[in-house]
Short mmCIF file of C-alpha atoms in Angstrom, two decimals:
data_model
loop_
_atom_site.label_atom_id
_atom_site.label_comp_id
_atom_site.label_asym_id
_atom_site.label_seq_id
_atom_site.Cartn_x
_atom_site.Cartn_y
_atom_site.Cartn_z
CA UNK T 1 -28.55 6.43 -8.34
CA UNK T 2 -26.88 7.66 -5.15
CA UNK T 3 -24.56 10.64 -5.18
CA UNK T 4 -20.93 9.69 -5.98
CA UNK T 5 -18.36 9.74 -3.23
CA UNK T 6 -15.49 12.24 -3.99
CA UNK T 7 -12.75 9.77 -3.37
CA UNK T 8 -12.38 5.95 -3.06
CA UNK T 9 -9.18 4.71 -1.41
CA UNK T 10 -8.15 1.05 -1.82
CA UNK T 11 -5.77 -0.72 0.54
CA UNK T 12 -2.89 -3.21 0.07
CA UNK T 13 -3.64 -5.88 -2.66
CA UNK T 14 -0.54 -8.04 -2.55
CA UNK T 15 -1.31 -9.98 -5.81
CA UNK T 16 -4.80 -10.91 -4.74
CA UNK T 17 -6.40 -10.46 -8.20
CA UNK T 18 -9.67 -12.21 -7.66
CA UNK T 19 -10.30 -10.13 -4.50
CA UNK T 20 -9.48 -6.93 -6.45
CA UNK T 21 -12.06 -7.82 -9.17
CA UNK T 22 -14.65 -8.33 -6.51
CA UNK T 23 -13.92 -5.20 -4.67
CA UNK T 24 -13.73 -2.98 -7.77
CA UNK T 25 -17.11 -4.31 -8.90
CA UNK T 26 -18.56 -2.85 -5.66
CA UNK T 27 -16.90 0.53 -5.81
CA UNK T 28 -16.07 1.38 -9.45
CA UNK T 29 -19.26 3.36 -10.03
CA UNK T 30 -19.35 4.97 -6.59
CA UNK T 31 -16.66 7.52 -6.70
CA UNK T 32 -15.32 10.41 -8.77
CA UNK T 33 -11.68 9.66 -8.14
CA UNK T 34 -9.68 6.75 -6.85
CA UNK T 35 -6.37 6.47 -4.77
CA UNK T 36 -4.57 3.05 -4.35
CA UNK T 37 -2.18 2.93 -1.46
CA UNK T 38 0.48 0.65 -2.84
CA UNK T 39 1.73 -2.97 -2.28
CA UNK T 40 -0.01 -4.25 -5.41
CA UNK T 41 2.58 -7.05 -5.68
CA UNK T 42 4.31 -9.81 -3.75
CA UNK T 43 3.10 -12.67 -1.51
CA UNK T 44 -0.06 -13.33 -3.49
CA UNK T 45 -0.32 -15.38 -6.70
CA UNK T 46 -1.27 -12.82 -9.25
CA UNK T 47 0.95 -9.73 -9.07
CA UNK T 48 1.08 -9.43 -12.95
CA UNK T 49 -2.62 -9.80 -13.24
CA UNK T 50 -3.18 -7.07 -10.55
CA UNK T 51 -0.97 -4.55 -12.46
CA UNK T 52 -2.78 -5.49 -15.71
CA UNK T 53 -6.13 -4.73 -13.96
CA UNK T 54 -4.94 -1.54 -12.39
CA UNK T 55 -3.71 -0.19 -15.79
CA UNK T 56 -7.08 -1.17 -17.36
CA UNK T 57 -8.91 0.59 -14.45
CA UNK T 58 -7.00 3.80 -14.97
CA UNK T 59 -7.84 3.81 -18.67
CA UNK T 60 -11.52 3.70 -17.64
CA UNK T 61 -11.09 6.24 -14.81
CA UNK T 62 -8.36 8.77 -15.59
CA UNK T 63 -8.80 10.43 -12.10
CA UNK T 64 -6.92 7.52 -10.49
CA UNK T 65 -3.76 7.81 -8.45
CA UNK T 66 -1.48 4.84 -7.77
CA UNK T 67 1.05 5.38 -4.85
CA UNK T 68 4.18 3.57 -4.28
CA UNK T 69 4.31 0.84 -1.65
CA UNK T 70 7.47 -0.59 0.00
CA UNK T 71 7.05 -3.77 -2.05
CA UNK T 72 7.14 -1.81 -5.28
CA UNK T 73 10.25 -0.03 -4.10
CA UNK T 74 11.82 -3.35 -3.12
CA UNK T 75 11.19 -4.61 -6.76
CA UNK T 76 12.81 -1.44 -8.30
CA UNK T 77 15.77 -1.88 -5.90
CA UNK T 78 16.05 -5.46 -6.91
CA UNK T 79 16.10 -4.66 -10.58
CA UNK T 80 19.07 -2.36 -9.79
CA UNK T 81 20.89 -5.27 -8.26
CA UNK T 82 20.29 -4.36 -4.66
CA UNK T 83 18.88 -6.40 -1.75
CA UNK T 84 18.09 -9.37 -4.13
CA UNK T 85 17.44 -11.91 -1.32
CA UNK T 86 15.30 -9.37 0.70
CA UNK T 87 12.94 -8.89 -2.17
CA UNK T 88 12.71 -12.59 -3.11
CA UNK T 89 12.11 -13.63 0.46
CA UNK T 90 9.50 -10.94 0.97
CA UNK T 91 7.18 -12.35 -1.64
CA UNK T 92 9.21 -11.36 -4.67
CA UNK T 93 9.42 -15.01 -5.81
CA UNK T 94 5.70 -15.14 -6.04
CA UNK T 95 5.79 -11.97 -8.07
CA UNK T 96 8.32 -13.33 -10.53
CA UNK T 97 6.28 -16.56 -10.86
CA UNK T 98 3.25 -14.59 -11.80
CA UNK T 99 5.21 -13.37 -14.86
CA UNK T 100 6.51 -16.86 -15.61
CA UNK T 101 10.07 -15.82 -14.54
CA UNK T 102 12.37 -18.03 -12.39
CA UNK T 103 13.80 -16.29 -9.21
CA UNK T 104 17.17 -17.69 -10.45
CA UNK T 105 16.98 -15.54 -13.50
CA UNK T 106 18.78 -12.49 -11.95
CA UNK T 107 17.82 -8.75 -12.02
CA UNK T 108 18.99 -7.98 -15.61
CA UNK T 109 17.12 -10.89 -17.21
CA UNK T 110 14.02 -10.10 -15.03
CA UNK T 111 14.08 -6.51 -16.20
CA UNK T 112 14.25 -7.63 -19.82
CA UNK T 113 11.19 -9.88 -19.31
CA UNK T 114 8.92 -7.51 -17.48
CA UNK T 115 6.34 -5.70 -19.73
CA UNK T 116 7.43 -2.21 -20.59
CA UNK T 117 4.08 -0.83 -19.48
CA UNK T 118 4.59 -2.41 -16.04
CA UNK T 119 8.08 -0.99 -15.66
CA UNK T 120 6.66 2.46 -16.58
CA UNK T 121 3.94 2.02 -14.02
CA UNK T 122 6.41 1.13 -11.21
CA UNK T 123 8.79 3.95 -12.03
CA UNK T 124 6.10 6.57 -12.17
CA UNK T 125 4.54 5.87 -8.67
CA UNK T 126 4.36 8.93 -6.39
CA UNK T 127 5.13 8.60 -2.58
CA UNK T 128 2.39 10.96 -1.32
CA UNK T 129 -0.91 12.45 -2.46
CA UNK T 130 -3.45 14.75 -0.97
CA UNK T 131 -6.88 16.23 -1.68
CA UNK T 132 -9.44 18.11 0.30
CA UNK T 133 -10.19 15.06 2.44
CA UNK T 134 -6.85 13.84 3.47
CA UNK T 135 -3.23 12.92 2.88
CA UNK T 136 -2.78 9.52 1.28
CA UNK T 137 0.44 7.47 1.78
CA UNK T 138 1.41 3.81 1.86
CA UNK T 139 2.80 3.51 5.45
CA UNK T 140 2.35 6.92 7.25
CA UNK T 141 3.94 10.23 7.95
CA UNK T 142 6.64 11.17 10.38
CA UNK T 143 4.90 13.00 13.27
CA UNK T 144 5.73 16.65 13.49
CA UNK T 145 7.22 16.95 10.07
CA UNK T 146 5.47 18.92 7.33
CA UNK T 147 4.18 16.73 4.55
CA UNK T 148 6.45 18.51 2.07
CA UNK T 149 9.46 17.43 4.11
CA UNK T 150 8.55 13.75 4.49
CA UNK T 151 11.16 11.19 3.31
CA UNK T 152 10.47 8.23 1.08
CA UNK T 153 11.84 5.93 3.83
CA UNK T 154 9.25 7.09 6.23
CA UNK T 155 6.38 7.18 3.78
CA UNK T 156 7.04 3.52 2.72
CA UNK T 157 8.16 1.91 6.00
CA UNK T 158 7.06 3.75 9.12
CA UNK T 159 4.90 1.93 11.74
CA UNK T 160 4.71 2.56 15.39
CA UNK T 161 6.12 6.07 15.44
CA UNK T 162 3.31 7.17 13.27
CA UNK T 163 0.45 4.79 14.35
CA UNK T 164 0.79 5.44 18.08
CA UNK T 165 1.26 9.21 17.64
CA UNK T 166 -1.45 11.63 18.50
CA UNK T 167 0.03 14.31 16.26
CA UNK T 168 -2.56 15.88 14.00
CA UNK T 169 -1.71 17.02 10.51
CA UNK T 170 -3.97 19.56 8.65
CA UNK T 171 -6.08 16.61 7.32
CA UNK T 172 -6.45 12.99 8.26
CA UNK T 173 -3.78 10.55 6.98
CA UNK T 174 -5.09 7.53 5.11
CA UNK T 175 -2.63 4.78 4.95
CA UNK T 176 -2.01 0.93 4.43
CA UNK T 177 1.08 -1.13 5.13
CA UNK T 178 0.22 -2.18 8.72
CA UNK T 179 -2.32 -4.85 8.93
CA UNK T 180 -5.35 -4.46 11.21
CA UNK T 181 -8.15 -6.95 11.82
CA UNK T 182 -10.52 -4.15 10.98
CA UNK T 183 -9.83 -0.55 9.74
CA UNK T 184 -8.13 1.69 12.32
CA UNK T 185 -10.19 4.86 12.63
CA UNK T 186 -8.94 7.89 14.65
CA UNK T 187 -9.30 11.58 14.44
CA UNK T 188 -5.90 11.95 12.92
CA UNK T 189 -5.56 8.79 10.81
CA UNK T 190 -7.41 5.89 9.07
CA UNK T 191 -5.66 2.59 8.41
CA UNK T 192 -7.23 0.43 5.75
CA UNK T 193 -4.86 -2.58 5.28
CA UNK T 194 -7.00 -5.44 6.58
CA UNK T 195 -4.75 -8.34 5.56
CA UNK T 196 -6.15 -9.45 2.18
CA UNK T 197 -3.24 -11.75 1.40
CA UNK T 198 -3.33 -13.29 4.91
CA UNK T 199 -6.92 -14.41 4.56
CA UNK T 200 -8.36 -11.02 5.98
CA UNK T 201 -10.23 -8.62 3.77
CA UNK T 202 -9.43 -6.26 0.96
CA UNK T 203 -10.89 -2.95 2.00
CA UNK T 204 -11.85 0.41 0.27
CA UNK T 205 -12.70 3.61 1.95
CA UNK T 206 -15.28 6.14 0.46
CA UNK T 207 -14.74 9.69 1.35
CA UNK T 208 -15.92 11.99 2.76
CA UNK T 209 -18.61 9.58 3.98
CA UNK T 210 -16.04 7.31 5.76
CA UNK T 211 -17.86 4.26 4.46
CA UNK T 212 -15.86 1.02 4.23
CA UNK T 213 -16.47 -1.49 1.60
CA UNK T 214 -14.60 -4.80 1.80
CA UNK T 215 -14.45 -8.34 0.44
CA UNK T 216 -13.23 -11.56 2.21
CA UNK T 217 -10.23 -13.19 0.80
CA UNK T 218 -8.65 -16.65 0.87
CA UNK T 219 -5.21 -16.88 2.64
CA UNK T 220 -2.46 -16.72 0.07
CA UNK T 221 0.47 -16.12 2.47
CA UNK T 222 1.31 -16.90 6.14
CA UNK T 223 0.79 -13.93 8.48
CA UNK T 224 3.93 -12.20 9.93
CA UNK T 225 5.49 -13.93 12.93
CA UNK T 226 5.00 -10.93 15.13
CA UNK T 227 1.43 -10.42 16.14
CA UNK T 228 -0.18 -7.45 17.60
CA UNK T 229 -1.87 -5.90 20.58
CA UNK T 230 -5.30 -5.22 22.04
CA UNK T 231 -6.04 -2.81 19.23
CA UNK T 232 -6.01 -5.57 16.69
CA UNK T 233 -2.62 -4.73 15.19
CA UNK T 234 -1.19 -7.72 13.38
CA UNK T 235 2.27 -6.39 12.64
CA UNK T 236 4.06 -5.41 15.75
CA UNK T 237 6.26 -3.05 17.56
CA UNK T 238 9.70 -4.71 16.84
CA UNK T 239 9.57 -4.12 13.20
CA UNK T 240 8.06 -0.54 13.64
CA UNK T 241 10.59 0.56 16.17
CA UNK T 242 13.54 -0.78 14.08
CA UNK T 243 12.44 1.19 11.09
CA UNK T 244 11.77 4.34 12.93
CA UNK T 245 15.28 4.29 14.39
CA UNK T 246 16.68 4.24 10.87
CA UNK T 247 14.73 7.13 9.45
CA UNK T 248 17.11 9.73 10.91
CA UNK T 249 19.67 8.43 8.35
CA UNK T 250 17.44 9.30 5.37
CA UNK T 251 16.74 12.97 6.18
#
């Protein structure tokens, strides 16, 4: 049996339960610890099943960290009565359907119907994690700002300001959120969201080897309207720049 990788990192799942099963079968016995980068829900058909699988996985592998994604945060905001249309239009309707809940139910009724274990899961997700190999975060880090001073808004939403920056933190930053045709590998960052829900691939990264393991997925949602550049970036500058301009208000 080959030596175990120290850490396995899994990119954005977005309700693609079958792809998650296939990927975990390839990596579950290959690492000592696991980090999932968020966006477990929305857009795909099986958000409830994905969270069930993740909870069962952590029971088998206690050295597992689940990070917050912007879609988990949107669900939590929705349950508080905020930005209801934003959540539902960004894939939230598919998430509620996976629980057998109508999007017409309203936040209070939805909260009452979600499993308690799933609510606990959502409320306990950290924003940022690190080990000896890197920093792990859903969207990225604000360049030039120490990791201890990063805001949730930045960690969950940032795009261009981080992706196009050459700033180097003490360790590489491993992130999801922004979709690439293939993993983005630079000296200061590694992006592993390869568009599973859009018919791309669901990708895991084994560290410190920097070995990628991925599975092909069927398209469950239409890709974003804004497409990318020569680097294979699917989700583009207009969104990233708008978010980065807002970050100053969260510090």
